[in-house]
Coordinates of C-alpha atoms in Angstrom, one line a residue:
X1 CA -86.8 -76.7 84.8
X2 CA -83.2 -77.9 84.3
X3 CA -82.5 -75.0 81.9
X4 CA -84.1 -72.5 84.2
X5 CA -82.0 -73.8 87.1
X6 CA -78.8 -73.3 84.9
X7 CA -79.9 -69.8 84.0
X8 CA -80.4 -68.9 87.6
X9 CA -77.0 -70.4 88.5
X10 CA -75.4 -68.5 85.6
X11 CA -76.9 -65.3 86.8
X12 CA -75.9 -65.9 90.4
X13 CA -72.3 -66.7 89.4
X14 CA -72.1 -63.5 87.4
X15 CA -73.7 -61.5 90.2
X16 CA -71.1 -62.7 92.7
X17 CA -68.2 -62.2 90.3
X18 CA -67.3 -65.8 89.7
X19 CA -65.3 -66.7 86.6
X20 CA -64.1 -64.5 83.8
X21 CA -65.5 -62.5 81.0
X22 CA -63.9 -64.0 77.9
X23 CA -64.5 -61.1 75.5
X24 CA -61.7 -60.3 73.1
X25 CA -61.1 -56.8 74.5
X26 CA -61.5 -55.0 77.8
X27 CA -61.2 -51.4 78.9
X28 CA -57.7 -50.2 79.5
X29 CA -57.6 -49.3 83.2
X30 CA -54.9 -46.7 82.7
X31 CA -56.4 -44.8 79.7
X32 CA -60.0 -43.7 79.3
X33 CA -61.5 -44.6 75.9
X34 CA -58.8 -47.2 75.2
X35 CA -59.1 -51.0 74.8
X36 CA -56.6 -53.8 75.4
X37 CA -56.6 -57.5 74.7
X38 CA -58.5 -59.3 77.5
X39 CA -56.0 -61.4 79.5
X40 CA -58.7 -64.1 79.9
X41 CA -59.7 -64.2 76.2
X42 CA -57.5 -67.3 75.6
X43 CA -59.4 -69.4 78.2
X44 CA -62.1 -69.9 75.6
X45 CA -59.8 -72.2 73.7
X46 CA -57.8 -74.2 76.3
X47 CA -59.3 -77.3 77.9
X48 CA -56.9 -76.9 80.8
X49 CA -57.1 -73.3 81.9
X50 CA -53.7 -73.5 83.5
X51 CA -52.2 -73.8 80.0
X52 CA -54.1 -70.7 78.8
X53 CA -51.6 -68.1 77.5
X54 CA -51.6 -64.3 77.7
X55 CA -50.7 -62.0 74.9
X56 CA -49.6 -58.4 74.5
X57 CA -51.5 -55.5 76.0
X58 CA -51.2 -52.8 73.3
X59 CA -53.8 -50.1 73.9
X60 CA -55.8 -48.6 71.1
X61 CA -58.8 -46.2 70.9
X62 CA -62.2 -47.8 71.0
X63 CA -63.1 -45.2 68.3
X64 CA -60.4 -45.0 65.7
X65 CA -58.9 -41.5 65.4
X66 CA -59.3 -39.8 62.0
X67 CA -56.2 -40.3 59.8
X68 CA -54.9 -43.3 61.7
X69 CA -54.0 -46.5 59.8
X70 CA -55.0 -49.4 62.0
X71 CA -53.5 -52.9 61.6
X72 CA -54.4 -56.0 63.6
X73 CA -51.9 -58.9 63.7
X74 CA -53.2 -62.4 64.4
X75 CA -51.3 -65.7 64.9
X76 CA -49.2 -67.9 67.2
X77 CA -45.9 -67.8 69.1
X78 CA -43.9 -66.8 66.1
X79 CA -46.3 -64.0 65.4
X80 CA -46.0 -62.7 68.9
X81 CA -42.2 -62.7 68.6
X82 CA -41.0 -65.6 70.8
X83 CA -38.4 -65.8 72.3
X84 CA -37.5 -62.1 72.1
X85 CA -41.0 -60.7 72.5
X86 CA -41.5 -56.9 72.8
X87 CA -39.5 -55.3 69.9
X88 CA -38.2 -58.6 68.6
X89 CA -41.6 -59.4 67.1
X90 CA -42.0 -58.8 63.4
X91 CA -44.9 -56.3 63.9
X92 CA -42.5 -54.0 65.9
X93 CA -40.0 -54.2 63.0
X94 CA -42.8 -53.2 60.7
X95 CA -44.0 -50.4 63.1
X96 CA -40.5 -48.9 63.3
X97 CA -40.1 -48.9 59.5
X98 CA -43.5 -47.3 58.9
X99 CA -42.9 -44.7 61.6
X100 CA -39.7 -43.5 59.9
X101 CA -40.8 -44.0 56.3
X102 CA -44.1 -42.0 57.0
X103 CA -43.1 -39.7 59.9
X104 CA -46.2 -37.5 59.5
X105 CA -48.7 -40.4 59.6
X106 CA -50.0 -42.4 62.5
X107 CA -50.0 -46.2 62.3
X108 CA -51.5 -48.4 65.0
X109 CA -50.3 -52.0 65.0
X110 CA -52.1 -54.2 67.5
X111 CA -50.7 -57.7 67.9
X112 CA -53.4 -60.1 69.2
X113 CA -51.3 -63.2 68.8
X114 CA -51.1 -65.9 71.5
X115 CA -48.8 -68.8 72.1
X116 CA -50.1 -72.3 71.5
X117 CA -53.2 -71.4 69.6
X118 CA -54.2 -72.2 66.0
X119 CA -56.6 -71.3 63.2
X120 CA -59.7 -71.7 65.5
X121 CA -58.5 -68.8 67.7
X122 CA -57.3 -66.7 64.7
X123 CA -60.7 -67.0 63.0
X124 CA -62.5 -66.2 66.2
X125 CA -60.3 -63.1 67.0
X126 CA -60.7 -62.0 63.4
X127 CA -64.5 -61.8 63.7
X128 CA -64.0 -59.9 66.9
X129 CA -61.9 -57.1 65.4
X130 CA -64.3 -56.2 62.5
X131 CA -66.2 -53.6 64.6
X132 CA -62.9 -51.7 65.3
X133 CA -62.3 -50.5 61.7
X134 CA -59.1 -52.3 60.7
X135 CA -57.4 -51.0 57.6
X136 CA -55.5 -54.3 57.3
X137 CA -55.2 -57.6 59.1
X138 CA -51.9 -59.5 59.0
X139 CA -51.9 -63.3 59.7
X140 CA -49.2 -65.8 60.3
X141 CA -50.6 -69.1 61.6
X142 CA -50.5 -72.9 60.9
X143 CA -47.9 -74.6 63.1
X144 CA -50.3 -75.5 65.9
X145 CA -53.1 -77.2 64.1
X146 CA -52.4 -80.5 65.9
X147 CA -51.2 -79.7 69.4
X148 CA -52.3 -76.1 69.9
X149 CA -55.5 -75.2 71.8
X150 CA -58.5 -76.8 70.0
X151 CA -56.0 -78.7 67.8
X152 CA -56.9 -82.1 66.5
X153 CA -54.8 -84.0 69.0
X154 CA -55.5 -81.6 71.9
X155 CA -59.3 -82.0 71.8
X156 CA -59.3 -85.9 71.9
X157 CA -61.4 -86.2 68.7
X158 CA -63.6 -83.1 69.1
X159 CA -61.3 -81.4 66.7
X160 CA -62.5 -83.7 64.0
X161 CA -65.9 -82.1 64.3
X162 CA -65.8 -78.4 63.6
X163 CA -69.4 -78.0 64.9
X164 CA -68.5 -79.6 68.3
X165 CA -65.3 -77.5 68.5
X166 CA -67.2 -74.3 68.0
X167 CA -69.9 -75.4 70.5
X168 CA -67.2 -76.1 73.1
X169 CA -65.6 -72.7 72.6
X170 CA -69.0 -71.0 73.0
X171 CA -69.9 -73.0 76.1
X172 CA -66.7 -71.9 77.8
X173 CA -68.0 -68.3 77.9
X174 CA -70.6 -69.3 80.4
X175 CA -69.7 -69.1 84.1
X176 CA -71.5 -72.4 84.8
X177 CA -69.1 -74.1 82.3
X178 CA -66.2 -72.4 84.0
X179 CA -67.4 -73.7 87.4
X180 CA -67.8 -77.3 86.0
X181 CA -64.3 -77.1 84.4
X182 CA -62.8 -75.9 87.8
X183 CA -64.5 -78.8 89.6
X184 CA -63.4 -81.5 87.1
X185 CA -59.9 -80.0 86.9
X186 CA -59.7 -80.1 90.7
X187 CA -60.8 -83.7 90.8
X188 CA -58.5 -84.7 88.0
X189 CA -55.6 -82.9 89.7
X190 CA -56.3 -84.7 93.0
X191 CA -56.0 -88.2 91.4
X192 CA -53.4 -87.6 88.7
X193 CA -51.5 -84.7 90.2
X194 CA -51.4 -81.0 89.4
X195 CA -50.1 -79.7 86.1
X196 CA -46.4 -79.0 86.5
X197 CA -46.1 -75.5 85.2
X198 CA -42.3 -75.8 85.3
X199 CA -42.5 -78.0 82.3
X200 CA -42.5 -76.2 78.9
X201 CA -45.8 -75.6 77.2
X202 CA -44.8 -77.9 74.3
X203 CA -44.6 -80.9 76.7
X204 CA -47.8 -80.0 78.6
X205 CA -49.7 -79.8 75.3
X206 CA -48.3 -82.7 73.3
X207 CA -46.1 -85.1 75.2
X208 CA -46.3 -88.7 73.9
X209 CA -48.6 -87.9 71.0
X210 CA -47.6 -89.3 67.6
X211 CA -49.3 -88.7 64.3
X212 CA -48.4 -90.7 61.2
X213 CA -48.2 -89.1 57.8
X214 CA -51.5 -89.3 56.0
X215 CA -53.3 -90.7 59.0
X216 CA -56.9 -89.7 59.8
X217 CA -55.7 -87.3 62.5
X218 CA -53.2 -85.8 60.1
X219 CA -55.9 -85.3 57.5
X220 CA -58.2 -83.8 60.1
X221 CA -55.7 -81.2 61.0
X222 CA -55.3 -80.2 57.4
X223 CA -59.1 -80.0 56.9
X224 CA -59.5 -78.0 60.1
X225 CA -57.0 -75.4 58.8
X226 CA -58.5 -75.3 55.3
X227 CA -62.0 -74.6 56.5
X228 CA -61.0 -72.0 59.1
X229 CA -58.7 -70.1 56.7
X230 CA -61.3 -70.2 54.0
X231 CA -63.9 -68.7 56.4
X232 CA -61.4 -66.1 57.6
X233 CA -60.7 -65.0 54.0
X234 CA -64.4 -65.0 53.1
X235 CA -65.4 -62.9 56.1
X236 CA -62.6 -60.3 55.5
X237 CA -63.4 -60.2 51.8
X238 CA -67.1 -59.6 52.4
X239 CA -66.4 -56.8 54.9
X240 CA -63.9 -55.2 52.5
X241 CA -61.0 -55.6 55.0
X242 CA -57.6 -56.2 53.4
X243 CA -56.2 -59.5 54.7
X244 CA -52.6 -60.4 54.2
X245 CA -51.8 -64.0 55.1
X246 CA -48.3 -65.4 55.1
X247 CA -47.2 -68.9 54.1
X248 CA -45.2 -70.8 56.7
X249 CA -41.5 -71.5 57.3
X250 CA -39.8 -74.2 59.5
X251 CA -36.4 -75.6 60.0
X252 CA -35.4 -78.2 57.3
X253 CA -31.6 -78.6 57.6
X254 CA -30.7 -78.1 61.2
X255 CA -33.3 -80.0 63.1
X256 CA -33.6 -83.7 63.0
X257 CA -37.1 -85.2 63.2
X258 CA -38.5 -85.4 66.8
X259 CA -40.2 -88.8 66.3
X260 CA -39.4 -91.2 63.5
X261 CA -41.8 -94.1 62.6
X262 CA -41.8 -96.3 59.4
X263 CA -44.2 -95.5 56.6
X264 CA -45.8 -98.1 54.3
X265 CA -42.5 -98.4 52.3
X266 CA -40.5 -98.8 55.5
X267 CA -39.0 -95.3 55.2
X268 CA -38.7 -93.1 58.3
X269 CA -38.4 -89.4 58.9
X270 CA -34.9 -90.0 60.2
X271 CA -33.9 -91.9 57.1
X272 CA -35.0 -89.1 54.9
X273 CA -33.2 -86.6 57.1
X274 CA -29.9 -88.5 57.0
X275 CA -30.2 -88.9 53.2
X276 CA -30.9 -85.2 52.9
X277 CA -27.8 -84.3 54.9
X278 CA -25.7 -86.7 52.8
X279 CA -26.9 -85.1 49.6
X280 CA -26.2 -81.7 51.1
X281 CA -22.6 -82.6 51.8
X282 CA -22.2 -83.9 48.3
X283 CA -23.4 -80.6 46.8
X284 CA -26.6 -82.1 45.4
X285 CA -28.8 -79.4 46.9
X286 CA -31.9 -80.1 44.8
X287 CA -32.2 -83.7 46.2
X288 CA -31.1 -82.5 49.6
X289 CA -34.0 -80.1 49.8
X290 CA -36.4 -82.8 48.7
X291 CA -35.3 -85.3 51.3
X292 CA -35.1 -82.8 54.1
X293 CA -38.7 -81.6 53.4
X294 CA -39.8 -85.2 53.4
X295 CA -38.1 -85.7 56.8
X296 CA -40.2 -82.8 58.1
X297 CA -43.3 -84.1 56.5
X298 CA -42.9 -87.6 58.1
X299 CA -41.9 -86.3 61.5
X300 CA -44.6 -88.0 63.7
X301 CA -44.4 -85.3 66.3
X302 CA -46.1 -82.5 64.4
X303 CA -44.8 -79.3 65.7
X304 CA -44.0 -78.1 62.1
X305 CA -46.8 -77.5 59.7
X306 CA -47.0 -79.9 56.7
X307 CA -46.3 -78.3 53.3
X308 CA -49.9 -78.8 52.2
X309 CA -50.9 -75.9 54.5
X310 CA -48.9 -73.5 52.3
X311 CA -50.8 -74.8 49.3
X312 CA -54.1 -74.1 51.1
X313 CA -52.9 -70.5 52.0
X314 CA -52.0 -69.8 48.3
X315 CA -55.3 -71.2 46.9
X316 CA -57.3 -69.4 49.5
X317 CA -55.6 -66.1 48.7
X318 CA -56.3 -66.6 45.0
X319 CA -59.9 -67.5 45.5
X320 CA -61.1 -64.5 47.5
X321 CA -61.1 -60.8 46.6
X322 CA -58.9 -58.5 48.6
X323 CA -56.7 -61.3 50.1
X324 CA -53.0 -61.0 49.6
X325 CA -50.5 -63.9 49.8
X326 CA -47.4 -62.9 51.7
X327 CA -44.6 -65.1 50.4
X328 CA -42.4 -65.3 53.5
X329 CA -41.1 -68.7 52.5
X330 CA -39.5 -67.4 49.3
X331 CA -37.8 -64.6 51.1
X332 CA -36.4 -66.9 53.8
X333 CA -35.1 -69.3 51.1
X334 CA -33.4 -66.3 49.4
X335 CA -31.5 -65.7 52.6
X336 CA -30.6 -69.4 53.2
X337 CA -27.7 -71.3 51.6
X338 CA -29.0 -73.2 48.6
X339 CA -32.6 -72.2 49.5
X340 CA -32.7 -74.8 52.3
X341 CA -34.1 -73.4 55.6
X342 CA -32.0 -73.7 58.7
X343 CA -30.2 -71.9 61.5
X344 CA -29.4 -68.9 59.4
X345 CA -33.0 -67.7 60.0
X346 CA -34.5 -70.1 62.5
X347 CA -33.6 -70.8 66.2
X348 CA -35.1 -74.3 66.5
X349 CA -38.1 -75.8 64.8
X350 CA -40.3 -72.8 63.8
X351 CA -39.3 -69.7 65.7
X352 CA -37.3 -67.0 63.8
X353 CA -34.0 -65.5 64.9
X354 CA -33.7 -61.7 64.6
X355 CA -32.8 -61.9 60.9
X356 CA -35.9 -64.1 60.4
X357 CA -38.2 -61.6 62.2
X358 CA -36.7 -58.8 60.0
X359 CA -37.4 -60.9 56.9
X360 CA -41.0 -61.6 58.1
X361 CA -41.6 -57.9 58.5
X362 CA -40.1 -57.3 55.1
X363 CA -42.4 -59.8 53.5
X364 CA -45.5 -58.1 55.0
X365 CA -44.2 -54.6 54.2
X366 CA -43.6 -55.4 50.5
X367 CA -47.0 -57.2 50.3
X368 CA -48.7 -54.1 51.8
X369 CA -47.1 -52.0 49.1
X370 CA -48.1 -54.4 46.4
X371 CA -51.7 -54.4 47.7
X372 CA -51.8 -50.6 47.5
X373 CA -52.1 -50.1 51.2
X374 CA -49.1 -47.8 51.5
X375 CA -48.7 -44.5 49.6
X376 CA -45.5 -44.1 47.4
X377 CA -42.6 -42.3 48.9
X378 CA -39.5 -40.8 47.4
X379 CA -37.2 -42.2 50.0
X380 CA -38.0 -45.3 52.1
X381 CA -36.1 -47.3 54.7
X382 CA -34.4 -50.3 53.0
X383 CA -34.2 -53.7 54.7
X384 CA -30.5 -53.2 55.3
X385 CA -31.1 -49.8 56.9
X386 CA -33.9 -51.3 59.0
X387 CA -31.6 -54.1 60.3
X388 CA -28.9 -51.5 61.2
X389 CA -31.3 -49.1 62.9
X390 CA -33.9 -51.3 64.6
X391 CA -33.6 -50.7 68.3
X392 CA -33.0 -54.2 69.4
X393 CA -30.6 -54.1 72.4
X394 CA -28.1 -56.6 73.6
X395 CA -30.4 -57.4 76.5
X396 CA -33.1 -58.4 74.0
X397 CA -30.7 -60.6 72.0
X398 CA -29.3 -62.3 75.2
X399 CA -32.8 -62.8 76.6
X400 CA -33.8 -64.6 73.4
X401 CA -30.7 -66.8 73.5
X402 CA -31.3 -67.7 77.2
X403 CA -35.0 -68.5 76.5
X404 CA -34.1 -70.9 73.6
X405 CA -31.5 -72.7 75.7
X406 CA -34.1 -73.3 78.4
X407 CA -36.6 -74.5 75.8
X408 CA -34.1 -76.9 74.2
X409 CA -33.2 -78.3 77.6
X410 CA -36.7 -79.7 77.9
X411 CA -38.8 -82.2 75.9
X412 CA -38.7 -82.9 73.0
X413 CA -35.2 -81.4 72.3
X414 CA -33.5 -82.6 75.5
X415 CA -30.3 -80.7 74.7
X416 CA -28.2 -80.1 77.9
X417 CA -27.7 -76.4 78.7
X418 CA -24.1 -75.2 78.3
X419 CA -22.1 -74.8 81.5
X420 CA -22.2 -71.3 82.9
X421 CA -19.0 -69.3 82.4
X422 CA -17.2 -68.4 85.6
X423 CA -16.7 -64.7 85.1
X424 CA -18.3 -61.4 86.1
X425 CA -21.5 -60.8 84.2
X426 CA -22.0 -57.6 82.2
X427 CA -24.9 -55.3 83.0
X428 CA -26.6 -56.6 79.9
X429 CA -26.2 -60.2 80.9
X430 CA -27.6 -59.5 84.4
X431 CA -30.7 -57.7 83.0
X432 CA -31.3 -60.5 80.4
X433 CA -31.1 -63.1 83.1
X434 CA -33.5 -61.2 85.3
X435 CA -36.0 -61.0 82.4
X436 CA -35.9 -64.7 81.7
X437 CA -36.7 -65.6 85.3
X438 CA -39.2 -62.8 85.5
X439 CA -37.5 -60.9 88.3
X440 CA -37.8 -57.6 86.3
X441 CA -40.2 -56.3 83.7
X442 CA -38.9 -55.4 80.2
X443 CA -39.5 -51.7 80.6
X444 CA -37.8 -51.6 83.9
X445 CA -34.8 -53.5 82.4
X446 CA -34.7 -51.0 79.6
X447 CA -34.8 -48.0 82.0
X448 CA -31.9 -49.5 84.0
X449 CA -30.0 -50.2 80.8
X450 CA -30.5 -46.6 79.6
X451 CA -29.2 -45.2 82.9
X452 CA -26.2 -47.6 82.6
X453 CA -25.3 -46.3 79.2
X454 CA -25.8 -42.7 80.2
X455 CA -23.4 -43.2 83.2
X456 CA -20.9 -44.8 80.7
X457 CA -21.3 -41.7 78.4
X458 CA -22.4 -44.1 75.7
X459 CA -25.0 -41.8 74.0
X460 CA -25.5 -44.1 70.9
X461 CA -26.6 -47.0 73.0
X462 CA -28.6 -44.8 75.3
X463 CA -30.4 -43.6 72.2
X464 CA -31.1 -47.2 71.0
X465 CA -32.7 -47.9 74.4
X466 CA -34.8 -44.7 74.3
X467 CA -36.0 -45.7 70.8
X468 CA -36.8 -49.2 72.0
X469 CA -38.9 -47.7 74.9
X470 CA -40.7 -45.4 72.5
X471 CA -41.5 -48.3 70.1
X472 CA -42.8 -50.4 72.9
X473 CA -45.0 -47.5 74.4
X474 CA -46.3 -45.5 71.4
X475 CA -48.8 -43.6 73.5
X476 CA -46.2 -42.0 75.8
X477 CA -45.0 -38.6 74.6
X478 CA -42.2 -38.6 77.1
X479 CA -40.7 -41.7 75.6
X480 CA -40.6 -39.9 72.2
X481 CA -39.1 -36.8 73.8
X482 CA -36.2 -38.8 75.2
X483 CA -35.6 -40.4 71.9
X484 CA -35.8 -37.0 70.2
X485 CA -33.4 -35.3 72.6
X486 CA -30.7 -38.0 72.3
X487 CA -31.1 -38.0 68.5
X488 CA -30.5 -34.3 68.5
X489 CA -27.4 -34.7 70.7
X490 CA -26.0 -37.0 68.0
X491 CA -27.0 -34.6 65.2
X492 CA -29.5 -37.1 63.8
X493 CA -31.8 -34.3 63.1
X494 CA -34.4 -35.9 60.8
X495 CA -34.8 -38.7 63.4
X496 CA -35.1 -36.2 66.1
X497 CA -37.9 -34.4 64.1
X498 CA -39.7 -37.7 63.7
X499 CA -39.7 -38.4 67.4
X500 CA -40.6 -34.8 68.5
X501 CA -43.4 -34.5 65.9
X502 CA -44.9 -37.8 67.1
X503 CA -44.7 -36.6 70.7
X504 CA -46.3 -33.3 69.7
X505 CA -49.2 -35.1 68.0
X506 CA -49.7 -37.0 71.2
X507 CA -49.5 -34.0 73.4
X508 CA -49.0 -30.4 72.2
X509 CA -46.5 -28.4 74.2
X510 CA -44.4 -25.2 73.8
X511 CA -41.2 -27.2 74.5
X512 CA -41.9 -29.7 71.7
X513 CA -42.9 -27.0 69.2
X514 CA -39.7 -25.1 70.0
X515 CA -37.5 -28.2 69.5
X516 CA -39.3 -28.9 66.2
X517 CA -39.0 -25.4 64.7
X518 CA -35.3 -25.1 65.7
X519 CA -34.5 -28.4 64.1
X520 CA -36.6 -27.7 61.0
X521 CA -34.9 -24.3 60.4
X522 CA -31.6 -26.0 60.9
X523 CA -32.5 -28.3 58.1
X524 CA -33.8 -25.5 55.9
X525 CA -37.5 -26.4 56.1
X526 CA -39.1 -23.0 56.9
X527 CA -42.5 -23.9 55.4
X528 CA -42.7 -26.8 57.9
X529 CA -41.3 -24.8 60.8
X530 CA -43.9 -22.0 60.5
X531 CA -46.9 -23.8 62.1
X532 CA -44.7 -24.8 65.1
X533 CA -43.5 -21.2 65.5
X534 CA -47.1 -20.0 65.4
X535 CA -48.1 -22.5 68.1
X536 CA -45.1 -21.6 70.2
X537 CA -45.9 -17.9 69.9
X538 CA -49.5 -18.5 71.0
X539 CA -48.5 -20.8 73.9
X540 CA -45.3 -19.0 75.0
X541 CA -44.8 -19.0 78.7
X542 CA -41.2 -17.7 78.6
X543 CA -42.3 -14.1 78.0
X544 CA -39.9 -13.9 74.9
X545 CA -41.8 -12.7 71.8
X546 CA -41.6 -14.9 68.8
X547 CA -43.4 -12.5 66.4
X548 CA -40.2 -11.3 64.9
X549 CA -39.0 -14.8 64.3
X550 CA -42.3 -15.8 62.7
X551 CA -42.0 -12.8 60.3
X552 CA -38.4 -13.6 59.4
X553 CA -39.1 -17.2 58.7
X554 CA -42.1 -16.2 56.6
X555 CA -39.8 -14.0 54.6
X556 CA -37.3 -16.8 54.3
X557 CA -40.0 -19.1 53.1
X558 CA -41.0 -16.7 50.3
X559 CA -37.3 -16.3 49.3
X560 CA -36.9 -20.0 49.2
X561 CA -39.9 -20.3 46.8
X562 CA -38.2 -17.8 44.5
X563 CA -34.9 -19.6 44.8
X564 CA -36.5 -22.9 43.9
X565 CA -37.6 -21.4 40.6
X566 CA -34.2 -19.6 40.1
X567 CA -31.5 -21.6 41.8
X568 CA -28.7 -19.9 39.9
X569 CA -29.5 -16.5 41.4
X570 CA -26.6 -15.5 43.7
X571 CA -28.5 -12.6 45.2
X572 CA -31.3 -14.9 46.3
X573 CA -28.8 -17.4 47.8
X574 CA -27.1 -14.5 49.7
X575 CA -30.5 -13.2 50.9
X576 CA -31.4 -16.7 52.3
X577 CA -28.1 -17.0 54.1
X578 CA -28.5 -13.5 55.6
X579 CA -32.0 -14.3 56.7
X580 CA -30.9 -17.4 58.5
X581 CA -28.0 -15.5 60.1
X582 CA -30.5 -13.1 61.7
X583 CA -31.2 -15.9 64.3
X584 CA -27.8 -17.5 64.2
X585 CA -28.8 -20.5 62.2
X586 CA -25.3 -21.3 60.9
X587 CA -26.2 -24.7 59.4
X588 CA -28.8 -23.3 57.0
X589 CA -26.8 -20.1 56.3
X590 CA -23.7 -22.1 55.4
X591 CA -25.7 -24.1 52.8
X592 CA -26.6 -21.0 50.8
X593 CA -23.3 -19.2 51.1
X594 CA -21.6 -22.2 49.7
X595 CA -24.2 -22.4 46.9
X596 CA -23.6 -18.7 46.1
X597 CA -19.8 -19.2 46.0
X598 CA -20.3 -22.2 43.7
X599 CA -22.1 -19.9 41.3
X600 CA -19.7 -17.0 41.7
X601 CA -16.5 -17.8 43.6
X602 CA -15.5 -14.1 43.7
X603 CA -18.8 -12.8 45.1
X604 CA -17.9 -10.5 47.9
X605 CA -21.2 -10.6 49.8
X606 CA -21.1 -14.4 49.8
X607 CA -17.5 -14.4 51.2
X608 CA -18.5 -12.0 53.9
X609 CA -21.5 -14.1 54.8
X610 CA -19.3 -17.2 55.0
X611 CA -17.0 -15.4 57.5
X612 CA -20.1 -14.6 59.7
X613 CA -21.1 -18.3 59.6
X614 CA -17.6 -19.4 60.7
X615 CA -17.6 -16.9 63.5
X616 CA -20.9 -18.4 64.8
X617 CA -19.4 -21.9 64.8

């Protein structure tokens, strides 16, 4: 009878719409057939629902399109890109690189990471994505095993029992449990006061909790991580889904321990830290590294993962088929003075700066190549080129800096915020400030920033913003159109082709086909231009016939095939130049007249053709 009563109550609560469906995905209200991360999914893991965090809403087709390479990303606040978010996240760096390295292929990268969660959530989410045909799963997790949702300290002992933790997560899916939770939270709030949401999440989740090195709670957190990661790897391996799991990085040099308590030998984390800095100043970097790592290991406020978690990740990757270890730590050390991690790549305790996020994306990119997930290419985007071209705006950088200052002002850092400068703020500073206090959305801020740069005739920065918007909204063909148009204005033709072709794949149109064949012919790629000319001819609303152009380009394509086999033939070079001049394509015509004159400087036909090219310009 009690169970029957609970079932009736559960049914009634669902009938009247009480509570939330905690499924991993929900239908995208703006796009038929698409799914997004359910904003209530995190409530399954948080004891106090007011602390439950919300992730990205990156739509993807419920049924994967043919030819699409689908990647899911799982993890915590670093994995979601805190404090920059949006394009600061490593998965956006990876997305940008893949888009420009493989311009004719579609990659979907769906980031399901959440702030303040740990391996319990990552494992649960991983099981939920199997049905959606992932081609790869990327994981960076481990810093929240103690204080994150369902962490050892956060669950008041339940975290020591994996069975109880899993049972609790399952029960929270029932509306009856959600009702009981609401009632108990209301009573608790009445007597102890409401949760102060102005406090940072670190303080709300872990204030006052200490955990000694090698204590029972410390060991329980390690065991929790070991079992969850092993199950994650086993499930992915059995399903034949490539899993790439990264080891962890945290600040060693430029962050003193949060809480320092003596160990059995009377040493404290702060003593190790001071000794490490002394050794660093003396140039004894080997011993400095050792002591600074010990300082992190003995920090009793465990916001940084212990080193043993990296050993677990390595052993797990070696034990299961199809699992790839991503050695982010080694790459960070290579970009840190004397291989000691600090402010060069990290903002505070665990979150990366922009260089760090670029390196994190590099680690995953190279690991995907080693795992055979990416086809070989003749020319790929280097890390240096990626860092130069990545569309991170000054607003993004400032927003991240402001977020970190606010974080450090609170517990457990308690660093006073610098005094505000008394001078007129730039447009970028105003927009970044509005983002931090949530007065404006990121996309609205970018739209305003783009208009600002256009008004200032700053086309290069306007293009950077347009690229940022396209990267953030990969299903909007208009965003790619804008990036393509501005790229063409700056004569960045290959980049323009990449954006227009992506827009065309999303939504075929005469205007996009025309832009593509004009650019492709300008770059002497007639074989690629022909399909777009054919489409434009079949969907031409201007009334101007493209049949003659199609015939001419077909002839040029045949001539180019002959020229490829006989590149020393002056007559073929001249014929190609003359063919391009028929429709005033000076750029391509010039290429072949110069080639003809290199072969025969006195060739009269080539000289005449060059004069025609110059007259067009």
